[in-house]
Amino acid sequence: MGEEESRKGAMAASESSGKITYFVVASCVMAAMGGVIFGYDIGVSGGVMSMGPFLKRFFPKVYELQEEDRIRRSSNNKNHYCLFNSQLLTSFTSSLYVSGFIACLLASSVTRSWGRKPSIFLGGVAFLAGSALGGSAQNVAMLLIARLLLGVGVGFANQSVPLYLSEMAPAKYRGAISNGFQLCIGIGFLTANFTNYETQKIKGGYGWRISLATAAIPASILTLGSLFLPETPNSIIQTTGDVSKAELMLRRIRGTNDVQDELTDLVEASSDESKSNAFVKLLQRKYRPELVMAFAIPFFQQVTGINVVAFYAPVLFRTVGFGESGSLMSTLVTGIVGTASTFLSMLVVDRIGRKTLFLIGGLQMLVSQVTIGVVIMVAEARGGGVIGEGYGYAVVVLVCVYVAGFGWSWGPLGWLVPSEIFPLEIRSAAQSVTVAVSFVFTFAVAQSVPPMLCKFRAGIFFFYGGWVVVMTVAVQLFLPETKNVPIEKVAGLWEKHWFWRRMRMKRDIQETNII
């Protein structure tokens, strides 16, 4: 009840600054290109891993197993589940997240000291270098170095872009604009799938080079575009203390002169931010809710199982009986579904709220994951260990249902909610923690999926389905609804929450209490 009253009051206070301008839209579209480069990288890695020429050049043992399985496909064996169970091969995917983890922590200092723009620019430059090296790789070492450079780019972009979008957006449109980051991830993923599908047809066997090098296109757009981006008012105050300049920017992005209330909130938050180190401040008792969510949300996002599809969809579809071309086409279809569902989320997130989408998406993902596992088990039992074509198509449809559930819930909201629940004084540090946790568990998932698929087969879907139950319940119990609440007013929601308010009760006398 108290939480709802707080939200209504905040909504009323924000109506005067709720106008959206073309300037904001143009700036956010350009910044969201950081999502395109991230999505492209997620999609391209799984696709090239299913290309014969790529495997033959860099991972010949995997290629040999694949060819043997193709010849003996009709035999009753489980070898096709273990075809891609190579730690060297999975390191091609997961190495990016090692450097990304380090980069996102470094990006926090850049973002706080110099602003959001420099972090976005550095992310674009690093990704551009990684794309060029990956497309020209001659050996595994060059390939892995390229992935590490891409990780630096993704680390800087993922730390700064969600902050940029949430700070530029008016409260009543913040959900839609911030969800643009996930939409761009989906567009990048879809573009990578389409590129993979077309380049695998090239007879010369160099299609994988085109797939990897094409990432330079969105990276170039982001790098050049970042030079012309305006800084957010929050960042202007945080880095320069120039209140007049911040006020002018607020008027420009809000399309109104009535920005005094929001400006006052920003100045007060900046004053709090300057008193101590943001990472140290994050450990204070009163920020315990934000700290817990900085860990929980990215962890839950990764254990939805989405990266089983994102990284290994072509591998998965080959496992259930599709050829190279068919598996890439199926992956392309799932990419279309994911992008469309994320766009739908943009349209409704500020109307029906974050928690409702979490609930709907969670139920949809759970049902589809359990059904996928059952279908594969039944298909193998009836086919003597071989999955028939009809069952294979059923798996594709169910994967699309699952991807749609993720696309309008944990996909966009996993980035939106963290970017809007942190007050300015800890925002950069907390966002770095969020991205770092995301990279740690993305790395863990990328490394563990092939051996889990080999060992548990269809059981892998039941494993991730169990986690979906846990996260859906946790969000409904412990996350306050932030719909239409101005970003500098979100902190008040924790004080009204049935569980977290105990952390806020002594906030005035525990400003420096570190536990």
PDB file of N, CA and C in Angstrom, residues 5 11 38 40 43 104 120 126 164 171 187 251 305 357 389 393 412 414 420 434 446-447:
ATOM      1  N   GLU A   5       1.366   4.224  -2.939  1.00  0.00           N
ATOM      2  CA  GLU A   5       1.172   5.651  -2.702  1.00  0.00           C
ATOM      3  C   GLU A   5       2.418   6.437  -3.079  1.00  0.00           C
ATOM      4  N   MET A  11       4.755   9.969  -9.530  1.00  0.00           N
ATOM      5  CA  MET A  11       4.223  10.154 -10.882  1.00  0.00           C
ATOM      6  C   MET A  11       3.664  11.556 -11.050  1.00  0.00           C
ATOM      7  N   PHE A  38      26.850  -5.852 -28.788  1.00  0.00           N
ATOM      8  CA  PHE A  38      26.780  -6.963 -27.838  1.00  0.00           C
ATOM      9  C   PHE A  38      25.943  -8.105 -28.410  1.00  0.00           C
ATOM     10  N   TYR A  40      25.231  -8.715 -31.538  1.00  0.00           N
ATOM     11  CA  TYR A  40      25.884  -9.314 -32.702  1.00  0.00           C
ATOM     12  C   TYR A  40      26.928 -10.326 -32.256  1.00  0.00           C
ATOM     13  N   GLY A  43      25.300 -13.575 -31.064  1.00  0.00           N
ATOM     14  CA  GLY A  43      24.771 -14.386 -32.157  1.00  0.00           C
ATOM     15  C   GLY A  43      25.833 -14.961 -33.065  1.00  0.00           C
ATOM     16  N   CYS A 104      34.482  -3.826 -17.218  1.00  0.00           N
ATOM     17  CA  CYS A 104      33.324  -3.124 -16.661  1.00  0.00           C
ATOM     18  C   CYS A 104      33.646  -2.499 -15.304  1.00  0.00           C
ATOM     19  N   ILE A 120      31.444   4.986 -23.500  1.00  0.00           N
ATOM     20  CA  ILE A 120      30.806   4.489 -24.724  1.00  0.00           C
ATOM     21  C   ILE A 120      31.806   4.509 -25.880  1.00  0.00           C
ATOM     22  N   ALA A 126      37.415  -0.462 -28.740  1.00  0.00           N
ATOM     23  CA  ALA A 126      37.895  -1.813 -28.424  1.00  0.00           C
ATOM     24  C   ALA A 126      37.174  -2.863 -29.258  1.00  0.00           C
ATOM     25  N   TYR A 164      23.264   5.639 -19.407  1.00  0.00           N
ATOM     26  CA  TYR A 164      22.997   6.773 -20.292  1.00  0.00           C
ATOM     27  C   TYR A 164      21.517   6.830 -20.662  1.00  0.00           C
ATOM     28  N   ALA A 171      10.694  10.089 -16.898  1.00  0.00           N
ATOM     29  CA  ALA A 171      10.241   8.983 -16.050  1.00  0.00           C
ATOM     30  C   ALA A 171       9.171   8.130 -16.718  1.00  0.00           C
ATOM     31  N   ILE A 187      18.358  -6.935 -32.123  1.00  0.00           N
ATOM     32  CA  ILE A 187      18.639  -6.600 -33.522  1.00  0.00           C
ATOM     33  C   ILE A 187      20.034  -7.080 -33.908  1.00  0.00           C
ATOM     34  N   ARG A 251      16.642  21.151 -19.688  1.00  0.00           N
ATOM     35  CA  ARG A 251      15.596  21.831 -20.454  1.00  0.00           C
ATOM     36  C   ARG A 251      15.544  21.322 -21.889  1.00  0.00           C
ATOM     37  N   GLY A 305      18.605 -19.597 -18.577  1.00  0.00           N
ATOM     38  CA  GLY A 305      18.983 -20.554 -19.612  1.00  0.00           C
ATOM     39  C   GLY A 305      19.021 -19.946 -20.995  1.00  0.00           C
ATOM     40  N   LEU A 357       5.381  -8.107 -16.136  1.00  0.00           N
ATOM     41  CA  LEU A 357       6.120  -8.732 -17.235  1.00  0.00           C
ATOM     42  C   LEU A 357       7.039  -9.840 -16.727  1.00  0.00           C
ATOM     43  N   GLU A 389      12.375 -35.901 -37.430  1.00  0.00           N
ATOM     44  CA  GLU A 389      12.240 -34.547 -37.982  1.00  0.00           C
ATOM     45  C   GLU A 389      11.064 -33.795 -37.380  1.00  0.00           C
ATOM     46  N   TYR A 393      11.178 -30.131 -35.322  1.00  0.00           N
ATOM     47  CA  TYR A 393      10.428 -28.904 -35.579  1.00  0.00           C
ATOM     48  C   TYR A 393       9.643 -28.468 -34.346  1.00  0.00           C
ATOM     49  N   PRO A 412      14.904  -7.564 -21.561  1.00  0.00           N
ATOM     50  CA  PRO A 412      15.026  -6.112 -21.382  1.00  0.00           C
ATOM     51  C   PRO A 412      15.037  -5.674 -19.926  1.00  0.00           C
ATOM     52  N   GLY A 414      16.147  -7.179 -17.327  1.00  0.00           N
ATOM     53  CA  GLY A 414      17.411  -7.477 -16.662  1.00  0.00           C
ATOM     54  C   GLY A 414      18.415  -6.349 -16.786  1.00  0.00           C
ATOM     55  N   GLU A 420      17.783   1.671 -13.167  1.00  0.00           N
ATOM     56  CA  GLU A 420      16.885   2.677 -12.615  1.00  0.00           C
ATOM     57  C   GLU A 420      16.729   2.598 -11.096  1.00  0.00           C
ATOM     58  N   THR A 434      26.702  -4.935 -11.279  1.00  0.00           N
ATOM     59  CA  THR A 434      25.687  -5.671 -12.033  1.00  0.00           C
ATOM     60  C   THR A 434      26.277  -6.303 -13.285  1.00  0.00           C
ATOM     61  N   ALA A 446      28.486 -20.284 -20.363  1.00  0.00           N
ATOM     62  CA  ALA A 446      29.116 -20.605 -21.645  1.00  0.00           C
ATOM     63  C   ALA A 446      30.041 -21.811 -21.529  1.00  0.00           C
ATOM     64  N   GLN A 447      30.757 -21.895 -20.409  1.00  0.00           N
ATOM     65  CA  GLN A 447      31.672 -23.012 -20.210  1.00  0.00           C
ATOM     66  C   GLN A 447      30.948 -24.307 -19.851  1.00  0.00           C
TER      67      GLN A 447
END
